[in-house]
PDB file of C-alpha atoms in Angstrom:
ATOM      1  CA  UNK A  14     -65.448 -11.609   8.769  1.00 54.00           C
ATOM      2  CA  UNK A  15     -66.166 -12.933   5.305  1.00 51.00           C
ATOM      3  CA  UNK A  16     -66.569 -11.026   2.104  1.00 49.00           C
ATOM      4  CA  UNK A  17     -66.830 -12.011  -1.528  1.00 44.00           C
ATOM      5  CA  UNK A  18     -65.031  -9.440  -3.660  1.00 40.00           C
ATOM      6  CA  UNK A  19     -67.989  -8.836  -6.000  1.00 35.00           C
ATOM      7  CA  UNK A  20     -71.670  -9.572  -6.405  1.00 33.00           C
ATOM      8  CA  UNK A  21     -71.160 -12.019  -9.278  1.00 32.00           C
ATOM      9  CA  UNK A  22     -72.867 -15.252  -8.229  1.00 31.00           C
ATOM     10  CA  UNK A  23     -71.838 -17.357 -11.212  1.00 30.00           C
ATOM     11  CA  UNK A  24     -70.447 -20.820 -10.529  1.00 36.00           C
ATOM     12  CA  UNK A  25     -67.763 -22.633 -12.536  1.00 38.00           C
ATOM     13  CA  UNK A  26     -69.043 -24.752 -15.390  1.00 38.00           C
ATOM     14  CA  UNK A  27     -69.797 -28.346 -14.549  1.00 40.00           C
ATOM     15  CA  UNK A  28     -66.866 -30.596 -15.186  1.00 40.00           C
ATOM     16  CA  UNK A  29     -64.325 -27.811 -14.681  1.00 45.00           C
ATOM     17  CA  UNK A  30     -61.261 -29.258 -13.000  1.00 55.00           C
ATOM     18  CA  UNK A  31     -60.530 -27.761  -9.602  1.00 70.00           C
ATOM     19  CA  UNK A  32     -56.932 -26.582  -9.807  1.00 87.00           C
ATOM     20  CA  UNK A  33     -56.956 -24.758  -6.489  1.00 92.00           C
ATOM     21  CA  UNK A  34     -53.828 -25.072  -4.388  1.00 95.00           C
ATOM     22  CA  UNK A  35     -53.997 -24.399  -0.655  1.00 97.00           C
ATOM     23  CA  UNK A  36     -50.902 -23.316   1.258  1.00 98.00           C
ATOM     24  CA  UNK A  37     -49.653 -21.132   4.072  1.00 98.00           C
ATOM     25  CA  UNK A  38     -48.593 -17.657   2.950  1.00 98.00           C
ATOM     26  CA  UNK A  39     -45.046 -16.420   2.610  1.00 98.00           C
ATOM     27  CA  UNK A  40     -43.587 -12.934   2.652  1.00 98.00           C
ATOM     28  CA  UNK A  41     -43.845 -12.510  -1.118  1.00 97.00           C
ATOM     29  CA  UNK A  42     -47.643 -12.890  -0.885  1.00 98.00           C
ATOM     30  CA  UNK A  43     -48.151  -9.760   1.202  1.00 97.00           C
ATOM     31  CA  UNK A  44     -49.047  -7.377  -1.616  1.00 97.00           C
ATOM     32  CA  UNK A  45     -51.435  -9.799  -3.345  1.00 97.00           C
ATOM     33  CA  UNK A  46     -53.195 -10.520  -0.039  1.00 97.00           C
ATOM     34  CA  UNK A  47     -53.500  -6.790   0.612  1.00 97.00           C
ATOM     35  CA  UNK A  48     -55.001  -6.222  -2.839  1.00 96.00           C
ATOM     36  CA  UNK A  49     -57.530  -9.046  -2.399  1.00 95.00           C
ATOM     37  CA  UNK A  50     -58.721  -7.678   0.937  1.00 93.00           C
ATOM     38  CA  UNK A  51     -58.944  -4.167  -0.547  1.00 93.00           C
ATOM     39  CA  UNK A  52     -61.247  -5.511  -3.283  1.00 91.00           C
ATOM     40  CA  UNK A  53     -63.722  -6.692  -0.637  1.00 87.00           C
ATOM     41  CA  UNK A  54     -65.749  -3.607   0.237  1.00 79.00           C
ATOM     42  CA  UNK A  55     -67.273  -4.975   3.432  1.00 75.00           C
ATOM     43  CA  UNK A  56     -63.898  -5.821   4.990  1.00 83.00           C
ATOM     44  CA  UNK A  57     -62.015  -3.345   7.129  1.00 83.00           C
ATOM     45  CA  UNK A  58     -58.745  -2.468   5.472  1.00 86.00           C
ATOM     46  CA  UNK A  59     -55.418  -3.136   7.160  1.00 89.00           C
ATOM     47  CA  UNK A  60     -52.042  -1.648   6.435  1.00 96.00           C
ATOM     48  CA  UNK A  61     -49.828  -3.427   3.928  1.00 97.00           C
ATOM     49  CA  UNK A  62     -47.340  -3.883   6.760  1.00 97.00           C
ATOM     50  CA  UNK A  63     -49.994  -5.746   8.754  1.00 97.00           C
ATOM     51  CA  UNK A  64     -50.543  -8.142   5.868  1.00 97.00           C
ATOM     52  CA  UNK A  65     -46.798  -8.767   5.601  1.00 98.00           C
ATOM     53  CA  UNK A  66     -46.791  -9.643   9.312  1.00 98.00           C
ATOM     54  CA  UNK A  67     -49.654 -12.057   8.755  1.00 97.00           C
ATOM     55  CA  UNK A  68     -47.759 -13.684   5.878  1.00 98.00           C
ATOM     56  CA  UNK A  69     -44.631 -14.116   8.015  1.00 98.00           C
ATOM     57  CA  UNK A  70     -45.061 -14.038  11.802  1.00 97.00           C
ATOM     58  CA  UNK A  71     -48.574 -15.549  11.652  1.00 97.00           C
ATOM     59  CA  UNK A  72     -48.197 -17.699   8.534  1.00 98.00           C
ATOM     60  CA  UNK A  73     -48.927 -20.958  10.377  1.00 97.00           C
ATOM     61  CA  UNK A  74     -52.415 -19.737  11.266  1.00 98.00           C
ATOM     62  CA  UNK A  75     -53.187 -18.181   7.882  1.00 98.00           C
ATOM     63  CA  UNK A  76     -54.051 -19.944   4.627  1.00 98.00           C
ATOM     64  CA  UNK A  77     -54.468 -18.912   1.023  1.00 97.00           C
ATOM     65  CA  UNK A  78     -55.861 -20.559  -2.085  1.00 97.00           C
ATOM     66  CA  UNK A  79     -54.368 -19.923  -5.479  1.00 96.00           C
ATOM     67  CA  UNK A  80     -55.082 -21.072  -9.002  1.00 94.00           C
ATOM     68  CA  UNK A  81     -52.753 -20.604 -11.944  1.00 92.00           C
ATOM     69  CA  UNK A  82     -50.592 -18.347  -9.789  1.00 92.00           C
ATOM     70  CA  UNK A  83     -53.432 -16.021  -8.707  1.00 94.00           C
ATOM     71  CA  UNK A  84     -54.559 -15.774  -5.084  1.00 96.00           C
ATOM     72  CA  UNK A  85     -58.322 -16.320  -5.004  1.00 96.00           C
ATOM     73  CA  UNK A  86     -58.933 -16.841  -1.303  1.00 96.00           C
ATOM     74  CA  UNK A  87     -57.446 -15.868   2.028  1.00 97.00           C
ATOM     75  CA  UNK A  88     -58.102 -16.543   5.689  1.00 97.00           C
ATOM     76  CA  UNK A  89     -56.167 -14.802   8.441  1.00 97.00           C
ATOM     77  CA  UNK A  90     -56.313 -16.135  11.987  1.00 98.00           C
ATOM     78  CA  UNK A  91     -54.301 -16.447  15.160  1.00 97.00           C
ATOM     79  CA  UNK A  92     -54.226 -18.381  18.412  1.00 97.00           C
ATOM     80  CA  UNK A  93     -54.707 -16.056  21.422  1.00 97.00           C
ATOM     81  CA  UNK A  94     -51.725 -16.416  23.807  1.00 95.00           C
ATOM     82  CA  UNK A  95     -53.986 -16.992  26.820  1.00 96.00           C
ATOM     83  CA  UNK A  96     -56.361 -19.345  24.985  1.00 96.00           C
ATOM     84  CA  UNK A  97     -54.301 -21.955  23.094  1.00 95.00           C
ATOM     85  CA  UNK A  98     -57.345 -24.089  22.265  1.00 96.00           C
ATOM     86  CA  UNK A  99     -58.981 -21.305  20.239  1.00 97.00           C
ATOM     87  CA  UNK A 100     -58.454 -20.288  16.646  1.00 97.00           C
ATOM     88  CA  UNK A 101     -59.626 -16.703  16.207  1.00 97.00           C
ATOM     89  CA  UNK A 102     -60.532 -16.114  12.557  1.00 97.00           C
ATOM     90  CA  UNK A 103     -59.814 -12.504  11.679  1.00 94.00           C
ATOM     91  CA  UNK A 104     -60.811 -12.156   8.034  1.00 94.00           C
ATOM     92  CA  UNK A 105     -61.877 -14.341   5.130  1.00 94.00           C
ATOM     93  CA  UNK A 106     -61.740 -12.931   1.609  1.00 94.00           C
ATOM     94  CA  UNK A 107     -62.786 -14.632  -1.636  1.00 93.00           C
ATOM     95  CA  UNK A 108     -62.230 -13.292  -5.139  1.00 93.00           C
ATOM     96  CA  UNK A 109     -65.212 -13.134  -7.495  1.00 84.00           C
ATOM     97  CA  UNK A 110     -63.508 -15.669  -9.783  1.00 82.00           C
ATOM     98  CA  UNK A 111     -63.920 -18.315  -7.049  1.00 86.00           C
ATOM     99  CA  UNK A 112     -67.610 -17.767  -6.280  1.00 78.00           C
ATOM    100  CA  UNK A 113     -69.750 -20.880  -6.031  1.00 77.00           C
ATOM    101  CA  UNK A 114     -66.917 -23.143  -4.879  1.00 85.00           C
ATOM    102  CA  UNK A 115     -67.474 -22.864  -1.102  1.00 88.00           C
ATOM    103  CA  UNK A 116     -63.923 -21.604  -0.856  1.00 93.00           C
ATOM    104  CA  UNK A 117     -64.326 -19.893   2.518  1.00 93.00           C
ATOM    105  CA  UNK A 118     -65.223 -23.161   4.259  1.00 92.00           C
ATOM    106  CA  UNK A 119     -62.501 -25.040   2.402  1.00 93.00           C
ATOM    107  CA  UNK A 120     -59.876 -22.507   3.466  1.00 95.00           C
ATOM    108  CA  UNK A 121     -60.815 -22.869   7.119  1.00 95.00           C
ATOM    109  CA  UNK A 122     -60.896 -26.657   6.781  1.00 91.00           C
ATOM    110  CA  UNK A 123     -57.386 -26.684   5.323  1.00 95.00           C
ATOM    111  CA  UNK A 124     -56.143 -24.347   8.027  1.00 96.00           C
ATOM    112  CA  UNK A 125     -57.591 -26.460  10.836  1.00 94.00           C
ATOM    113  CA  UNK A 126     -56.031 -29.540   9.269  1.00 93.00           C
ATOM    114  CA  UNK A 127     -52.563 -27.993   9.363  1.00 95.00           C
ATOM    115  CA  UNK A 128     -49.876 -28.710  11.955  1.00 95.00           C
ATOM    116  CA  UNK A 129     -50.130 -25.345  13.660  1.00 94.00           C
ATOM    117  CA  UNK A 130     -53.815 -25.910  14.494  1.00 95.00           C
ATOM    118  CA  UNK A 131     -53.699 -29.508  15.684  1.00 92.00           C
ATOM    119  CA  UNK A 132     -54.704 -28.584  19.262  1.00 94.00           C
ATOM    120  CA  UNK A 133     -57.608 -26.317  18.335  1.00 96.00           C
ATOM    121  CA  UNK A 134     -60.866 -27.056  20.175  1.00 95.00           C
ATOM    122  CA  UNK A 135     -63.007 -24.115  19.103  1.00 96.00           C
ATOM    123  CA  UNK A 136     -63.293 -21.375  16.494  1.00 97.00           C
ATOM    124  CA  UNK A 137     -64.087 -17.782  17.355  1.00 97.00           C
ATOM    125  CA  UNK A 138     -64.716 -14.831  15.090  1.00 95.00           C
ATOM    126  CA  UNK A 139     -66.520 -11.496  15.177  1.00 94.00           C
ATOM    127  CA  UNK A 140     -69.284 -10.568  12.742  1.00 92.00           C
ATOM    128  CA  UNK A 141     -71.478  -7.509  12.325  1.00 90.00           C
ATOM    129  CA  UNK A 142     -75.248  -8.192  12.433  1.00 89.00           C
ATOM    130  CA  UNK A 143     -75.787  -7.315   8.746  1.00 87.00           C
ATOM    131  CA  UNK A 144     -73.023  -9.537   7.340  1.00 86.00           C
ATOM    132  CA  UNK A 145     -75.344 -12.399   6.448  1.00 87.00           C
ATOM    133  CA  UNK A 146     -72.828 -14.186   4.218  1.00 85.00           C
ATOM    134  CA  UNK A 147     -70.494 -14.587   7.177  1.00 88.00           C
ATOM    135  CA  UNK A 148     -73.269 -15.813   9.482  1.00 91.00           C
ATOM    136  CA  UNK A 149     -74.365 -18.406   6.912  1.00 91.00           C
ATOM    137  CA  UNK A 150     -70.837 -19.597   6.238  1.00 91.00           C
ATOM    138  CA  UNK A 151     -69.867 -20.085   9.897  1.00 93.00           C
ATOM    139  CA  UNK A 152     -73.233 -21.616  10.803  1.00 93.00           C
ATOM    140  CA  UNK A 153     -72.770 -24.045   7.908  1.00 90.00           C
ATOM    141  CA  UNK A 154     -69.296 -24.877   9.158  1.00 90.00           C
ATOM    142  CA  UNK A 155     -70.697 -25.613  12.605  1.00 91.00           C
ATOM    143  CA  UNK A 156     -73.318 -27.908  11.076  1.00 89.00           C
ATOM    144  CA  UNK A 157     -70.577 -29.925   9.393  1.00 82.00           C
ATOM    145  CA  UNK A 158     -68.970 -30.595  12.776  1.00 80.00           C
ATOM    146  CA  UNK A 159     -72.215 -31.069  14.638  1.00 87.00           C
ATOM    147  CA  UNK A 160     -70.914 -28.233  16.818  1.00 93.00           C
ATOM    148  CA  UNK A 161     -72.817 -25.637  18.822  1.00 94.00           C
ATOM    149  CA  UNK A 162     -72.865 -21.961  17.881  1.00 93.00           C
ATOM    150  CA  UNK A 163     -73.134 -19.137  20.393  1.00 94.00           C
ATOM    151  CA  UNK A 164     -72.704 -15.405  20.080  1.00 91.00           C
ATOM    152  CA  UNK A 165     -72.583 -12.334  22.252  1.00 92.00           C
ATOM    153  CA  UNK A 166     -71.899  -8.665  21.629  1.00 92.00           C
ATOM    154  CA  UNK A 167     -68.154  -8.190  22.018  1.00 89.00           C
ATOM    155  CA  UNK A 168     -67.679  -4.634  20.768  1.00 89.00           C
ATOM    156  CA  UNK A 169     -70.697  -2.358  21.087  1.00 90.00           C
ATOM    157  CA  UNK A 170     -71.518   0.221  18.422  1.00 88.00           C
ATOM    158  CA  UNK A 171     -72.155   2.968  21.000  1.00 90.00           C
ATOM    159  CA  UNK A 172     -69.915   1.959  23.899  1.00 91.00           C
ATOM    160  CA  UNK A 173     -66.775   0.993  21.990  1.00 91.00           C
ATOM    161  CA  UNK A 174     -67.108   2.499  18.497  1.00 89.00           C
ATOM    162  CA  UNK A 175     -68.745   5.835  19.407  1.00 91.00           C
ATOM    163  CA  UNK A 176     -71.415   5.117  16.806  1.00 90.00           C
ATOM    164  CA  UNK A 177     -68.899   4.968  13.954  1.00 88.00           C
ATOM    165  CA  UNK A 178     -68.984   1.184  13.403  1.00 88.00           C
ATOM    166  CA  UNK A 179     -71.594  -1.528  13.739  1.00 87.00           C
ATOM    167  CA  UNK A 180     -71.435  -3.768  16.800  1.00 89.00           C
ATOM    168  CA  UNK A 181     -69.233  -6.840  16.466  1.00 90.00           C
ATOM    169  CA  UNK A 182     -70.708 -10.102  17.752  1.00 93.00           C
ATOM    170  CA  UNK A 183     -68.286 -12.722  19.061  1.00 94.00           C
ATOM    171  CA  UNK A 184     -69.350 -16.038  17.537  1.00 95.00           C
ATOM    172  CA  UNK A 185     -68.027 -19.296  19.019  1.00 96.00           C
ATOM    173  CA  UNK A 186     -68.156 -22.708  17.335  1.00 96.00           C
ATOM    174  CA  UNK A 187     -67.371 -25.684  19.575  1.00 95.00           C
ATOM    175  CA  UNK A 188     -66.338 -28.379  19.940  1.00 93.00           C
ATOM    176  CA  UNK A 189     -63.948 -28.705  17.014  1.00 87.00           C
ATOM    177  CA  UNK A 190     -62.046 -31.950  16.624  1.00 65.00           C
ATOM    178  CA  UNK A 191     -63.887 -33.909  19.302  1.00 41.00           C
ATOM    179  CA  UNK A 192     -66.205 -36.867  18.884  1.00 30.00           C
ATOM    180  CA  UNK A 193     -69.931 -36.200  19.124  1.00 38.00           C
ATOM    181  CA  UNK A 194     -70.120 -39.324  21.299  1.00 33.00           C
ATOM    182  CA  UNK A 195     -68.130 -38.510  24.438  1.00 32.00           C
ATOM    183  CA  UNK A 196     -67.884 -42.214  25.321  1.00 28.00           C
ATOM    184  CA  UNK A 197     -65.629 -42.795  22.324  1.00 29.00           C
ATOM    185  CA  UNK A 198     -62.107 -41.437  21.760  1.00 32.00           C
ATOM    186  CA  UNK A 199     -62.052 -38.098  20.000  1.00 36.00           C
ATOM    187  CA  UNK A 200     -61.328 -38.191  16.287  1.00 43.00           C
ATOM    188  CA  UNK A 201     -58.143 -36.450  15.166  1.00 41.00           C
ATOM    189  CA  UNK A 202     -58.704 -32.927  13.879  1.00 43.00           C
ATOM    190  CA  UNK A 203     -57.339 -33.952  10.485  1.00 44.00           C
ATOM    191  CA  UNK A 204     -59.901 -36.720  10.082  1.00 45.00           C
ATOM    192  CA  UNK A 205     -62.791 -34.445  11.057  1.00 41.00           C
ATOM    193  CA  UNK A 206     -61.534 -31.707   8.743  1.00 42.00           C
ATOM    194  CA  UNK A 207     -61.203 -34.061   5.781  1.00 45.00           C
ATOM    195  CA  UNK A 208     -64.861 -34.924   6.297  1.00 46.00           C
ATOM    196  CA  UNK A 209     -65.796 -31.254   6.630  1.00 45.00           C
ATOM    197  CA  UNK A 210     -63.894 -30.301   3.482  1.00 45.00           C
ATOM    198  CA  UNK A 211     -65.602 -33.072   1.538  1.00 46.00           C
ATOM    199  CA  UNK A 212     -68.980 -31.784   2.687  1.00 46.00           C
ATOM    200  CA  UNK A 213     -68.073 -28.247   1.642  1.00 47.00           C
ATOM    201  CA  UNK A 214     -66.708 -29.163  -1.787  1.00 47.00           C
TER     202      UNK A 214
END
């Protein structure tokens, strides 16, 4: 899921130096991550304890972006134990101060280029039908890889949520990190992600 924290669509002034720093989270980031997610109305809230677990136990598959000491972007993800080639993206949150910088794509690119994701072959995530910003972002990411996108209802509004939550569609982007020409050796994930990040910048 992706959510910008406000409806401000202003972009940084031309010529503004990009001082964003991307890094894996640490325990001390838990509260700031929790506050950023809470500022995004469309995102389901998690307990503060959950965010501390993400910043510690799952830090290698999470990434944040900060500027001048403030966390402006966050992606939480994990690798399912029975599906080691998949990166499941849980949530993506972007502060209003970082709008117009394609930060969501850049966060995922940085995460996929990290050591903990070097064997990833596909991305999966769940999105509600009305979350158009998420659909556009992940479809754009797939375009950068020349990857295919597929989706199916994973959690049904009536069957699983008793009508209290919109259906969640499981979206799959694949292949990630493989050459479009199967007769040639696959490009390293890092090389493909550097290209993807450049396209998203």
